[in-house]
Coordinates of C-alpha atoms in Angstrom, one line a residue:
X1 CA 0.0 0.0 0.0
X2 CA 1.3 3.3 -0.8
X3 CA 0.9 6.1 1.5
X4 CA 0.3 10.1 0.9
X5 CA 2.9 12.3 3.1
X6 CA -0.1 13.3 5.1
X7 CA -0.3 9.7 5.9
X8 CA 3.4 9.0 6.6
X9 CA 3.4 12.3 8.5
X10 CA 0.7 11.2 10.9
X11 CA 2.3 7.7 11.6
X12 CA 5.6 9.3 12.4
X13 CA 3.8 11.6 15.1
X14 CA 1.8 8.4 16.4
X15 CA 4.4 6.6 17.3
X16 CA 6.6 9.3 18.1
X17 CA 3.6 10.5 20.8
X18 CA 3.1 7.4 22.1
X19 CA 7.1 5.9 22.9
X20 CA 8.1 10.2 23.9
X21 CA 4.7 10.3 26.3
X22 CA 6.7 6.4 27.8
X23 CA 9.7 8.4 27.7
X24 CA 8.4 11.5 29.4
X25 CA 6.7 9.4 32.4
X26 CA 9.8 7.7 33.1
X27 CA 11.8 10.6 32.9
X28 CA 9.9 12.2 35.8
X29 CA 10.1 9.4 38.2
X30 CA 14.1 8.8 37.4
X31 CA 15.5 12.2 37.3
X32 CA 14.3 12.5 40.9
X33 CA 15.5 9.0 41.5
X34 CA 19.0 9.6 39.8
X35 CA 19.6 13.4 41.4
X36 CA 19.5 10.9 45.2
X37 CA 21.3 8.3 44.1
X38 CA 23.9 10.1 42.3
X39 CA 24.0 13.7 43.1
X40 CA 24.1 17.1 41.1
X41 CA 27.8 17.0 40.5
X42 CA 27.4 14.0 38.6
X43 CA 24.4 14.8 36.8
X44 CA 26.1 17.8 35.8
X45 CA 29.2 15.7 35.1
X46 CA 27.3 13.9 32.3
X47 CA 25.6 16.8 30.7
X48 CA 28.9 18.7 30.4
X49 CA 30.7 15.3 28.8
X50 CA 27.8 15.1 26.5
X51 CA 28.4 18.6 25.6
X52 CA 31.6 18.2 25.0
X53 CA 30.9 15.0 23.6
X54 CA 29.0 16.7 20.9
X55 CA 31.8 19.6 19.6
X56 CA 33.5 16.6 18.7
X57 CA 30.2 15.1 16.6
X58 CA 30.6 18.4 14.9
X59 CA 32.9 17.0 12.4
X60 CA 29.5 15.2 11.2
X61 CA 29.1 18.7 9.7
X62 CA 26.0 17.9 8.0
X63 CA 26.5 14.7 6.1
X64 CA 22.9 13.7 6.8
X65 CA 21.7 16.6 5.8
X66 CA 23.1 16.5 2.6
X67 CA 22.1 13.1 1.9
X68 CA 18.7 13.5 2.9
X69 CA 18.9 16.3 0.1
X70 CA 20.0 14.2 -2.6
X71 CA 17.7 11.4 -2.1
X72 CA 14.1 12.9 -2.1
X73 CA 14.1 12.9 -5.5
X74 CA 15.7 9.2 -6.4
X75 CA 13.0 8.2 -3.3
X76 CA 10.4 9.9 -5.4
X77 CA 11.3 7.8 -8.5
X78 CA 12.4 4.9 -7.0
X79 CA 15.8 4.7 -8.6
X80 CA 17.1 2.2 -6.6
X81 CA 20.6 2.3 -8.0
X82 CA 21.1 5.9 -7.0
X83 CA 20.1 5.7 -4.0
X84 CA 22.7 2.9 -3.4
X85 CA 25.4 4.9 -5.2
X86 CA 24.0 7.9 -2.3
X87 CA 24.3 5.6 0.8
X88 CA 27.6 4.1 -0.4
X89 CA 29.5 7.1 -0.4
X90 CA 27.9 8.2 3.1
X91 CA 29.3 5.4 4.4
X92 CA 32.8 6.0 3.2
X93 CA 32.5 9.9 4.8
X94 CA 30.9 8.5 8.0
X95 CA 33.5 5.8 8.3
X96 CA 36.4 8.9 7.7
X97 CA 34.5 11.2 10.0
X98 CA 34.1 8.2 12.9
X99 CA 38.0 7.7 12.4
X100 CA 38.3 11.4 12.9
X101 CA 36.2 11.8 16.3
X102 CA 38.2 8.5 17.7
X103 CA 41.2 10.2 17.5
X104 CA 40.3 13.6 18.0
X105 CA 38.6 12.3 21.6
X106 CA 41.8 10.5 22.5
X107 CA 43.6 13.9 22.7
X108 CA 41.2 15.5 24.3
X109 CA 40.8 13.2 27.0
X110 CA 44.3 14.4 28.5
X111 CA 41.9 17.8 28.9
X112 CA 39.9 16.1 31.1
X113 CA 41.9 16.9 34.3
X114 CA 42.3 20.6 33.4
X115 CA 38.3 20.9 32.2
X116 CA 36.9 19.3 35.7
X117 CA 39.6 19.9 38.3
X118 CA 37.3 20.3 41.4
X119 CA 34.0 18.4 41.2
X120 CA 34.0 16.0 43.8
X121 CA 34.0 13.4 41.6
X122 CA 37.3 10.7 41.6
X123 CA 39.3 11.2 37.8
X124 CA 38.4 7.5 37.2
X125 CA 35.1 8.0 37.2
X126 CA 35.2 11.4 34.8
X127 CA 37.4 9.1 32.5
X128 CA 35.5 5.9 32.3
X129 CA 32.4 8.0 31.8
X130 CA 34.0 9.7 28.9
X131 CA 35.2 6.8 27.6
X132 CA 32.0 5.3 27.3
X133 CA 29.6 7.9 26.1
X134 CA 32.3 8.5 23.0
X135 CA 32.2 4.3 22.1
X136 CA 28.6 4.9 22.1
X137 CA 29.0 7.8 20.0
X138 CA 31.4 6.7 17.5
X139 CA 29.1 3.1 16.7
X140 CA 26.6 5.2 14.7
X141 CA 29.3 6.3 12.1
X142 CA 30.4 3.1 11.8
X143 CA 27.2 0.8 11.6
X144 CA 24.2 2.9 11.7
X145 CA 24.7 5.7 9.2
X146 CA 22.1 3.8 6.8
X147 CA 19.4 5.1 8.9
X148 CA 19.6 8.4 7.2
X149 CA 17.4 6.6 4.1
X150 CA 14.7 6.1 6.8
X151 CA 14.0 9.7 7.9
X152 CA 14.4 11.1 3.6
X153 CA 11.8 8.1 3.2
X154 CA 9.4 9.6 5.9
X155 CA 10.4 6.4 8.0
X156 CA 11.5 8.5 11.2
X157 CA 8.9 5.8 13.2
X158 CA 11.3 2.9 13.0
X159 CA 14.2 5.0 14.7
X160 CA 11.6 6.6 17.1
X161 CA 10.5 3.3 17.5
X162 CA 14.3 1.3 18.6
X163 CA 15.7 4.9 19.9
X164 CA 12.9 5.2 22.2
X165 CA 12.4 1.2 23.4
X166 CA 16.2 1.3 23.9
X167 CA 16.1 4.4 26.3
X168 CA 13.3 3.2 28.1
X169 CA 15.0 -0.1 29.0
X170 CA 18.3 1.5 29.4
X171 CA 17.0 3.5 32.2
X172 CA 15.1 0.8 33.8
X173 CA 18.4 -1.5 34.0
X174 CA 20.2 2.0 35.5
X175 CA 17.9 2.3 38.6
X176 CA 17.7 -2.0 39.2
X177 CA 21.7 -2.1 39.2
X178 CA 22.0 1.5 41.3
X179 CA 19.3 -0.2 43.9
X180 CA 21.7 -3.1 43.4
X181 CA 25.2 -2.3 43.3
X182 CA 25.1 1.3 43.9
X183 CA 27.8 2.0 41.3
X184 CA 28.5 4.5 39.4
X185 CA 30.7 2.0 36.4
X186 CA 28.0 0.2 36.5
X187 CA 25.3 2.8 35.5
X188 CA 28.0 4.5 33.2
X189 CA 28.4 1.2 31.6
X190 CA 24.2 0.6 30.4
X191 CA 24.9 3.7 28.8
X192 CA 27.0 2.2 26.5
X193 CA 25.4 -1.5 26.3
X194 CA 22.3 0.3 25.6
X195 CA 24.2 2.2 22.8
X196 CA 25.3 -1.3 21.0
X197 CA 22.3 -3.2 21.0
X198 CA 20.3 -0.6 19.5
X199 CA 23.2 0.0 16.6
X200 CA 22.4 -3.8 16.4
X201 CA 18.7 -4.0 16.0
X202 CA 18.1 -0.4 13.9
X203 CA 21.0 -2.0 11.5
X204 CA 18.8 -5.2 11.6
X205 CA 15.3 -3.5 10.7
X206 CA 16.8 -1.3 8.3
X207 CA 17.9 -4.2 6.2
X208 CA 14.4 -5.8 6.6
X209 CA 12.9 -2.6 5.2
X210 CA 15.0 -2.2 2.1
X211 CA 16.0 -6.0 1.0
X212 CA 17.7 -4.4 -2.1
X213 CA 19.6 -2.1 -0.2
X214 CA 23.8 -3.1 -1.7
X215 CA 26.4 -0.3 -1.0
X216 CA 29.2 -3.1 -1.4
X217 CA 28.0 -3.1 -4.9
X218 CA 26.8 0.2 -6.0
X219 CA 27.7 2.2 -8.4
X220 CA 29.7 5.2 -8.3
X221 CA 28.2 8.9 -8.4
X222 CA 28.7 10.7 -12.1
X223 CA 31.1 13.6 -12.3
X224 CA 27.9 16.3 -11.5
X225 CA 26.7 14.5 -8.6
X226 CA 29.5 14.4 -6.8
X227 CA 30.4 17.6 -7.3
X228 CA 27.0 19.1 -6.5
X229 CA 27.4 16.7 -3.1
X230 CA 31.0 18.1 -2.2
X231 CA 29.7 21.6 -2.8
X232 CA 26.3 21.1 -0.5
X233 CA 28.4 19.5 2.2
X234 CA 31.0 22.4 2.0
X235 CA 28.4 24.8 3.3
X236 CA 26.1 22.6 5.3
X237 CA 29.8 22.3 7.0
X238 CA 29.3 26.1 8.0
X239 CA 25.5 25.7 9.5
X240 CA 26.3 23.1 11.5
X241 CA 29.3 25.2 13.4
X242 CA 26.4 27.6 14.4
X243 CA 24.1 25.2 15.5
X244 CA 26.3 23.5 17.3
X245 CA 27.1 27.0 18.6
X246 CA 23.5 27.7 19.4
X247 CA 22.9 24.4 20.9
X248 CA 25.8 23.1 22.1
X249 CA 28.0 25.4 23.8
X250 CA 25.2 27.2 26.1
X251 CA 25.6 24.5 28.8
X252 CA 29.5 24.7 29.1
X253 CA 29.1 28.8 29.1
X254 CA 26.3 27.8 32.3
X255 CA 28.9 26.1 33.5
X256 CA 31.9 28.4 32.9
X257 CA 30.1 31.1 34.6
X258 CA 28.2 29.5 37.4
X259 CA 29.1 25.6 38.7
X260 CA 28.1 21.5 37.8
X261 CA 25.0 22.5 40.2
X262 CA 23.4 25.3 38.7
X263 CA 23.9 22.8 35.4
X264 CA 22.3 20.0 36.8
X265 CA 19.8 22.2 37.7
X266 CA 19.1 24.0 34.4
X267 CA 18.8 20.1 33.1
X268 CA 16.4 19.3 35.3
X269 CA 14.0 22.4 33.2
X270 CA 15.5 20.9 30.0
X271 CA 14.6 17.3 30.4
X272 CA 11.2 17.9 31.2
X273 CA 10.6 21.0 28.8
X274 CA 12.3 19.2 26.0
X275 CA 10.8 16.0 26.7
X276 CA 7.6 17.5 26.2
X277 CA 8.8 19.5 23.6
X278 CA 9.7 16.7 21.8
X279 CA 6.0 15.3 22.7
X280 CA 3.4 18.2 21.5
X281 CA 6.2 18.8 18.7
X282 CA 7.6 15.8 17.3
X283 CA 4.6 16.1 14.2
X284 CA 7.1 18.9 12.1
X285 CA 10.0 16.9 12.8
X286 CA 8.1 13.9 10.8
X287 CA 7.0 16.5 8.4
X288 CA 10.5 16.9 7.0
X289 CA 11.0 14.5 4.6
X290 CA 7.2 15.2 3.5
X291 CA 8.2 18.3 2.7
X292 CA 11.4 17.6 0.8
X293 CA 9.2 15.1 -1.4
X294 CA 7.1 18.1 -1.9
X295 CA 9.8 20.4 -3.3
X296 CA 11.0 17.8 -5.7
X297 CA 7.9 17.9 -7.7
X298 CA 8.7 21.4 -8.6
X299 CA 5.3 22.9 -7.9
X300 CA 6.5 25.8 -6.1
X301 CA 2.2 27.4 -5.7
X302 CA 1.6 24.3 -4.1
X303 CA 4.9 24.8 -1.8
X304 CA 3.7 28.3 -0.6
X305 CA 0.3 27.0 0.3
X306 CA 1.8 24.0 2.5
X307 CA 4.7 26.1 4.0
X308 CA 1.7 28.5 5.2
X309 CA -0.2 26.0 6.6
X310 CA 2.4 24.9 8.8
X311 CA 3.8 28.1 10.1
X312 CA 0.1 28.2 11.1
X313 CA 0.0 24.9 12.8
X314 CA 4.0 25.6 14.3
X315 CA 3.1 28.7 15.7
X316 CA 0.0 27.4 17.3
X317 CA 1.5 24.4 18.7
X318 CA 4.7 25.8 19.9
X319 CA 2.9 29.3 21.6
X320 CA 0.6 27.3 23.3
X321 CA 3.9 24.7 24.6
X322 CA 5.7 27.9 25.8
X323 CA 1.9 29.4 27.4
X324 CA 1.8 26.8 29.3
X325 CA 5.7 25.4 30.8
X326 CA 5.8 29.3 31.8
X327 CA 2.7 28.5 33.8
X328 CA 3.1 25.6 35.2
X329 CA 7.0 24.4 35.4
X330 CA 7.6 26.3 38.7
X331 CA 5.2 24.5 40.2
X332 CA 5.8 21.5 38.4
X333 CA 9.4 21.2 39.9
X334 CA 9.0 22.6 43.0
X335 CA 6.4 19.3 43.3
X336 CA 8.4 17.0 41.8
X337 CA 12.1 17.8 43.6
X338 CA 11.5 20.4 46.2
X339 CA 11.5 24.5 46.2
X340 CA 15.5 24.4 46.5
X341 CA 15.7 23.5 42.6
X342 CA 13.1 25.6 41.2
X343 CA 14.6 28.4 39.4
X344 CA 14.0 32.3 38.8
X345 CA 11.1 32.8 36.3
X346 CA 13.0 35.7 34.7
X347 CA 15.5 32.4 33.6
X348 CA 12.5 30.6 32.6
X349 CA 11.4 33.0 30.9
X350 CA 14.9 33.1 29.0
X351 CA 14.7 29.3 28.5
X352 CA 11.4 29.2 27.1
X353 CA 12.1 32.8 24.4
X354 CA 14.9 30.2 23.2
X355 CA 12.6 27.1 22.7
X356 CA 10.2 29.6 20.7
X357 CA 13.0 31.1 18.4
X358 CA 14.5 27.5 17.5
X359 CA 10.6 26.1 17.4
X360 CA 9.6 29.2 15.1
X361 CA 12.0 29.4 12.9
X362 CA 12.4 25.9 11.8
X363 CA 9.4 26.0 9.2
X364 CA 11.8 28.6 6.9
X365 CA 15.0 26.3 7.7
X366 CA 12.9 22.8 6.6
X367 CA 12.1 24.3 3.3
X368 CA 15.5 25.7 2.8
X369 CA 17.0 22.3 2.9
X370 CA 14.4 20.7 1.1
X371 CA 15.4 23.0 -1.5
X372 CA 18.9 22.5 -0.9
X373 CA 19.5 25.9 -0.2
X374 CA 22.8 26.3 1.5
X375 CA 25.1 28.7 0.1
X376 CA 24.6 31.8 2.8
X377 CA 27.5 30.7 4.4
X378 CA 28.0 34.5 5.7
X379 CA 24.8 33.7 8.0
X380 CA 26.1 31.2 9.8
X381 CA 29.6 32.8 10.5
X382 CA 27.5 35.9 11.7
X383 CA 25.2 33.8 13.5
X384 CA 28.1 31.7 15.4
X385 CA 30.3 34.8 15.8
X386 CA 27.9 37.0 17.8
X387 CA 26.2 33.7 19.8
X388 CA 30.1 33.4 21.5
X389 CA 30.4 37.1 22.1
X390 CA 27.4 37.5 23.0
X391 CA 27.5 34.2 25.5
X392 CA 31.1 35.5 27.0
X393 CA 29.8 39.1 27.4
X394 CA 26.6 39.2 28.8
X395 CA 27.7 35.5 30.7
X396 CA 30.3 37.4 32.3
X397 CA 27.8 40.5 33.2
X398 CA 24.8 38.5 33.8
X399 CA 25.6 35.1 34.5
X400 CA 23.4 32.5 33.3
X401 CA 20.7 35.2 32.2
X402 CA 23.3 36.7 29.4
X403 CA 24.0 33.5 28.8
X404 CA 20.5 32.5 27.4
X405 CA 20.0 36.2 26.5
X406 CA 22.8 35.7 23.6
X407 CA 21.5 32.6 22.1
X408 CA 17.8 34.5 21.7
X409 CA 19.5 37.5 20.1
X410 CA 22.0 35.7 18.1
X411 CA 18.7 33.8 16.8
X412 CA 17.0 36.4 16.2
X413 CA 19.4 38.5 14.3
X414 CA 19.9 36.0 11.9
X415 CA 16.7 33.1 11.5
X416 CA 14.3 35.9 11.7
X417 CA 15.9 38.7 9.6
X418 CA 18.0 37.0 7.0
X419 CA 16.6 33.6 6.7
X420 CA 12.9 34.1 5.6
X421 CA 14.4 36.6 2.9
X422 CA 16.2 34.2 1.6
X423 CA 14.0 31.6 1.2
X424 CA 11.5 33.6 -1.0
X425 CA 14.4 35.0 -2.8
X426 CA 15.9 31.9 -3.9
X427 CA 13.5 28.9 -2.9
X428 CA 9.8 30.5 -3.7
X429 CA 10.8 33.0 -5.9
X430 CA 8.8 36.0 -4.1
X431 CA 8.9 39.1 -2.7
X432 CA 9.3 38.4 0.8
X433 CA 7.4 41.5 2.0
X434 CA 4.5 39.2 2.2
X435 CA 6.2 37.0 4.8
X436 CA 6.7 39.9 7.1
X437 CA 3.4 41.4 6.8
X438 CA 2.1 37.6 7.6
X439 CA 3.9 36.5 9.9
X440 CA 4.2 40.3 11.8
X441 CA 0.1 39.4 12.6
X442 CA 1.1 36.1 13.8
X443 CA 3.3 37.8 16.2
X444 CA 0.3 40.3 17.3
X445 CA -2.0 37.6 17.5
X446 CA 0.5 35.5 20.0
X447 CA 1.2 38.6 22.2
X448 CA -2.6 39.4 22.4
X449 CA -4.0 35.9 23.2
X450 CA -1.4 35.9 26.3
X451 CA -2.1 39.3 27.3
X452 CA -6.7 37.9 27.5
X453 CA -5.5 34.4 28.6
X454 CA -3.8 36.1 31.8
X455 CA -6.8 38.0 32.5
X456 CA -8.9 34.8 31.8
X457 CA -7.1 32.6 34.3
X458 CA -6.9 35.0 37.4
X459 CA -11.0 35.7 37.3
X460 CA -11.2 31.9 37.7
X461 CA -11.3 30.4 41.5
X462 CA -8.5 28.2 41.1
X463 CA -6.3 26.5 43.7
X464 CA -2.8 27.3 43.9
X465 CA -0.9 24.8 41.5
X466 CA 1.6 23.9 43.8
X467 CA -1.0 22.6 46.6
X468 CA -0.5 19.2 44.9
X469 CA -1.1 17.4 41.5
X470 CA -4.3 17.3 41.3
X471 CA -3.8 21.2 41.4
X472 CA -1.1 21.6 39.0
X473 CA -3.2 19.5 36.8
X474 CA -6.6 21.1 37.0
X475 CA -4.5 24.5 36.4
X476 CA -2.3 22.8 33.7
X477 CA -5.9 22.0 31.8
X478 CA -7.5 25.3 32.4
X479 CA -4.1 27.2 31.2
X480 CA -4.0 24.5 28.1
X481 CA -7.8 25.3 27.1
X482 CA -7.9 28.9 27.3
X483 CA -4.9 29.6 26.0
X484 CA -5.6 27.6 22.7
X485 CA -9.3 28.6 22.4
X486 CA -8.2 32.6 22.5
X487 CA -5.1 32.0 20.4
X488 CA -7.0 29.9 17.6
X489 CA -9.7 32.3 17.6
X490 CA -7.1 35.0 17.1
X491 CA -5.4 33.4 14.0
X492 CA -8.6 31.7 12.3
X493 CA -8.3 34.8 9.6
X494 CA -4.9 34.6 9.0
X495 CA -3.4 33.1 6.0
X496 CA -2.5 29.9 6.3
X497 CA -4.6 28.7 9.4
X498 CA -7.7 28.9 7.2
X499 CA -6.2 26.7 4.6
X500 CA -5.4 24.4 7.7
X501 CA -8.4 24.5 9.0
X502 CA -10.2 23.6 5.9
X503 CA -7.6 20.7 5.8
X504 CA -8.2 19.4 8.8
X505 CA -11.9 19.2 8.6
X506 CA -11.2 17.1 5.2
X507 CA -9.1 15.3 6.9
X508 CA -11.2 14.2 9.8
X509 CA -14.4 13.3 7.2
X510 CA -12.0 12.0 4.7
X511 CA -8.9 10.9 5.8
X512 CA -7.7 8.5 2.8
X513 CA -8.2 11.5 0.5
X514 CA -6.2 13.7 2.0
X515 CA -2.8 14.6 0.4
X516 CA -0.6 17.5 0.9

C-alpha cells in the first residue's frame, strides 16, 4: 500500500507521541530517582561530557543533511541504483569522520583533568564516563549511518520506535543495578550496552525494510553528482558550526560562569521541557521529509500553500507549549524535587524565548533544505560569531541570564531577519514583504492571546498549583484550554490557518483522501 505524506506524517507523530509520552513518564520518576542516588555534581558531570561530547560530533558537519537532500528525489522515482550509489559514499564519509572523532577524543581526553579539576568526583570515574559515552557515539558512524534513508523516506517511526524502546530499558536496567550495586561503572556502563544493542537491532530493521539495499555493490556517483554533493556538504559544513554554537556550547558557558549545580539544575527544566517538547512537537520533525518530497515535484504554488499552513499549525502548537511550561514548570518542579531546585522565572522565561525562536524558525530552515538551499554561508559565521560574544559578554555580566540572553539575540538576528528573505528570494521565488506582513500578525495575534489568557485565568477560583497534582493538573488543563481557544480564535483569519483549518476538517471526514 502506498501512502500520501499526510499519511506517513501522521504515523511518524503516532508513534513518536506514544514511545516520547513512555519516555516522558519515566523521565519524571528517574531524574528525581538519579539526582539521590547520584548527586548534582554528577548529573552535571554527564551533561557537560555530552556537551563536549558533541563539539566533537561536529565534524558530522551535516553529512545527513546532505544526503537527505540528494535522495528525495531518487526516493520519489524509485531509482534504486542511485540511492545505493548515495548511501555508499555516506558510508565512506561516516566511516572517515568516525575515524576522525576517535582520535580527536583520544587527545582530548588528556583535557579532562584541566576541564573538571574540582568536582568531587574521583578522575576515574570522569574518564570511564568519557570513555563510554564516546564508544557509544562513534558506533553510529560506523554501523548505523544507513538510517539516514529512513528519515528522507518519511520512516523517522522505525528510529523513534528502537531509539525510544532502547532508552526506556536503558533506564530501567540503570535504577535496578543502582538499587543493586550502587555504582557508578555500573550505570555509566548501560549507557554504553544500551548504545550497542540498539546499533544492532536499527541496523537489523533497516535491512528488513530495504531487501535491495547493496552499497558493497553500487555504483559510483557521475562527475555532476558528486560535485554538486561536495559543494552542499562544503556549506552545510558552515551551518552546523552555528548550530552547534546555538545548541551546544550554552551549557558549558552555564557552566563556565556558574558551577556542575546550577547545570544539573538547568537540566532538570530541560529534560522535562524538552521531553515534552519533543512530545506536543515531534509532528514537524516527521513533516521533513514530506516536505522535501514536496519540493521535488517542482510545484512551487503548491509549496507556498503548504509552508503556510504549517507556520500556522507551528506557531500554534509551539505558543501554546511555551503558554503553558511558563505557567506551570515552577510549580511543576517545585512538586516534583523540592523548592530548592526551582529556578527564577526571569530564567524561565529566557529558556522558554529560546525554545520559541529554534521552534519558530524551523518552518523557513525545513524548506530551505528541502530545497537544498545552503550557500549563505556568511549567516552562519555571523550567526556563530555573535552567539560566542554574546554568551562571554553578557555570561560574564549577567551570569546564566546573558548566557541564554545571547542565544535568543543571536537567533534572532539571523533566522528571523536573513533567513525568511532568503528563502523567498531563492526557494519560492517572491517578494518576501508578504512573509513579514504575515507573519508580523502572527506575532500580534500570539502577544494578544497571552495578554486575555492572563486576564482569563486570574478571574477563575483556582487553587494554587503547587497545593498538589491534582492542582497543577486542573491548572495545567485550564491554562492549556484557554490559551488555545483565545489564540486559535485570534489566527482563524490569518493566512495559512484557514487553509489548515479547511484541511483538517477534510481530513477528519475523509482521511484517505487527503494529500498535501
Amino acid at each position: 500500500m502506498t501512502h500520501s505524506r499526510v499519511q506517513k506524517s501522521l504515523q511518524n507523530a503516532r508513534v513518536s507521541f506514544c514511545f516520547n509520552a513512555a519516555a516522558m513518564a519515566l523521565a519524571f520518576f528517574s531524574r528525581k530517582y538519579f539526582l539521590a542516588a547520584l548527586g548534582s555534581p554528577f548529573l552535571g558531570l554527564s551533561g557537560t561530557l555530552s556537551n563536549l561530547l558533541a563539539l566533537l560530533n561536529l565534524a558530522e558537519l551535516g553529512v545527513g543533511t546532505v544526503t537527505a537532500s540528494l535522495l528525495y528525489r531518487p526516493l520519489l522515482e524509485k531509482n534504486h541504483s542511485q540511492i545505493n550509489g548515495i548511501i555508499a559514499m555516506v558510508g565512506r564519509q561516516y566511516r572517515r569522520i568516525g575515524l576522525a572523532i576517535a582520535l580527536t577524543g583520544i587527545v582530548l581526553a588528556g583535557a579532562l583533568p584541566l576541564i573538571f579539576p574540582a568536582t568531587g568526583l574521583s578522575m576515574p570515574v570522569i574518564f570511564f564516563a568519557y570513555f563510554s559515552l564516546l564508544a557509544g557515539s562513534l558506533i553510529g558512524y560506523f554501523f548505523n549511518y544507513q538510517q539516514v534513508l529512513l528519515d528522507a523516506d518519511q520512516r523517522n517511526y522505525v528510529i523513534t520506535a528502537w531509539f525510544q524502546s532502547s532508552l526506556i530499558v536503558k533506564v530501567l536496567l540503570q535504577i535496578a543495578i543502582l538499587r543493586l550495586t550502587h555504582s557508578l561503572y555500573a550505570w555509566i556502563f548501560i549507557e554504553l550496552l544500551a548504545a550497542i544493542v540498539q546499533s544492532i537491532l536499527l541496523h537489523w530493521r533497516i535491512r528488513r525494510t530495504y531487501p535491495w539495499l547493496n552499497t558493497n555493490n553500487a555504483p559510483l556517483l557521475d562527475s555532476d553528482q558528486r560535485k554538486d554533493a561536495t559543494r552542499k556538504l562544503k556549506q552545510v559544513a558552515i551551518h552546523r558550526l552555528a548550530d552547534f554554537s546555538l545548541y551546544s556550547t550554552k551549557d558549558l558557558f552555564i557552566y563556565a560562569f556558574s558551577s556542575l549545580t546550577i547545570v544539573a539544575y538547568y537540566g532538570n527544566y530541560m529534560a522535562i521541557i524538552w521531553r515534552l517538547n519533543q512530545l506536543v512537537l515531534k509532528l514537524f520533525t516527521s513533516m521533513q521529509a514530506s516536505i522535501g518530497s514536496l519540493v521535488a515535484e517542482h510545484n512551487i504554488p503548491k509549496a507556498v500553500r503548504i509552508f503556510w499552513e504549517v507556520i500556522a499549525l507551528r506557531y500554534f502548537a509551539i505558543s501554546v507549549f511555551v503558554y503553558v511550561q511558563y505557567h506551570i514548570m515552577s510549580p511543576f518542579i517545585t512538586l516534583w524535587l523540592g523548592t530548592q531546585y526551582v529556578l527564577p522565572m526571569g530564567m524561565l522565561g529566557l529558556i522558554l524565548c529560546n525554545i520559541f525562536l529554534m521552534e519558530a524558525r524551523s518552518t523557513v530552515i525545513n524548506f530551505l533544505q528541502a530545497y537544498g538551499l545552503f550557500a549563505d554561508v556568511w549567516a552562519p559565521i555571523t550567526e556563530a560569531g555573535l552567539h560566542l560574544l554574546l554568551s562571554g559578554v553578557l555570561g560574564y555580566c549577567f551570569g546564566v541570564n546573558g548566557v541564554l540572553a545571547a542565544s535568543a539575540l543571536s537567533l534572532f538576528a539571523i533566522s528571523y531577519c536573513w533567513k525568511p528573505f532568503y528563502l523567498f528570494r531563492r526557494g519560492f521565488m517572491l517578494p518576501v514583504n508578504s512573509f513579514w506582513i504575515n507573519i508580523s500578525k502572527y506575532h500580534l495575534s500570539i502577544a494578544a492571546a497571552w495578554f486575555l489568557a492572563d486576564r482569563l485565568l486570574a478571574a477563575l477560583p483556582l487553587p494554587p498549583p503547587a497545593n498538589g497534582f491534582p492542582a497543577l493538573l486542573l491548572y495545567g488543563a485550564c491554562t492549556t484550554g484557554i490559551y488555545a481557544v483565545v489564540l486559535a480564535t485570534l489566527l482563524a483569519p490569518l493566512k495559512g490557518a484557514q487553509a489548515l483549518g479547511r484541511r483538517l476538517i477534510c481530513m477528519i471526514h475523509k482521511p484517505k483522501n487527503a494529500t498535501p
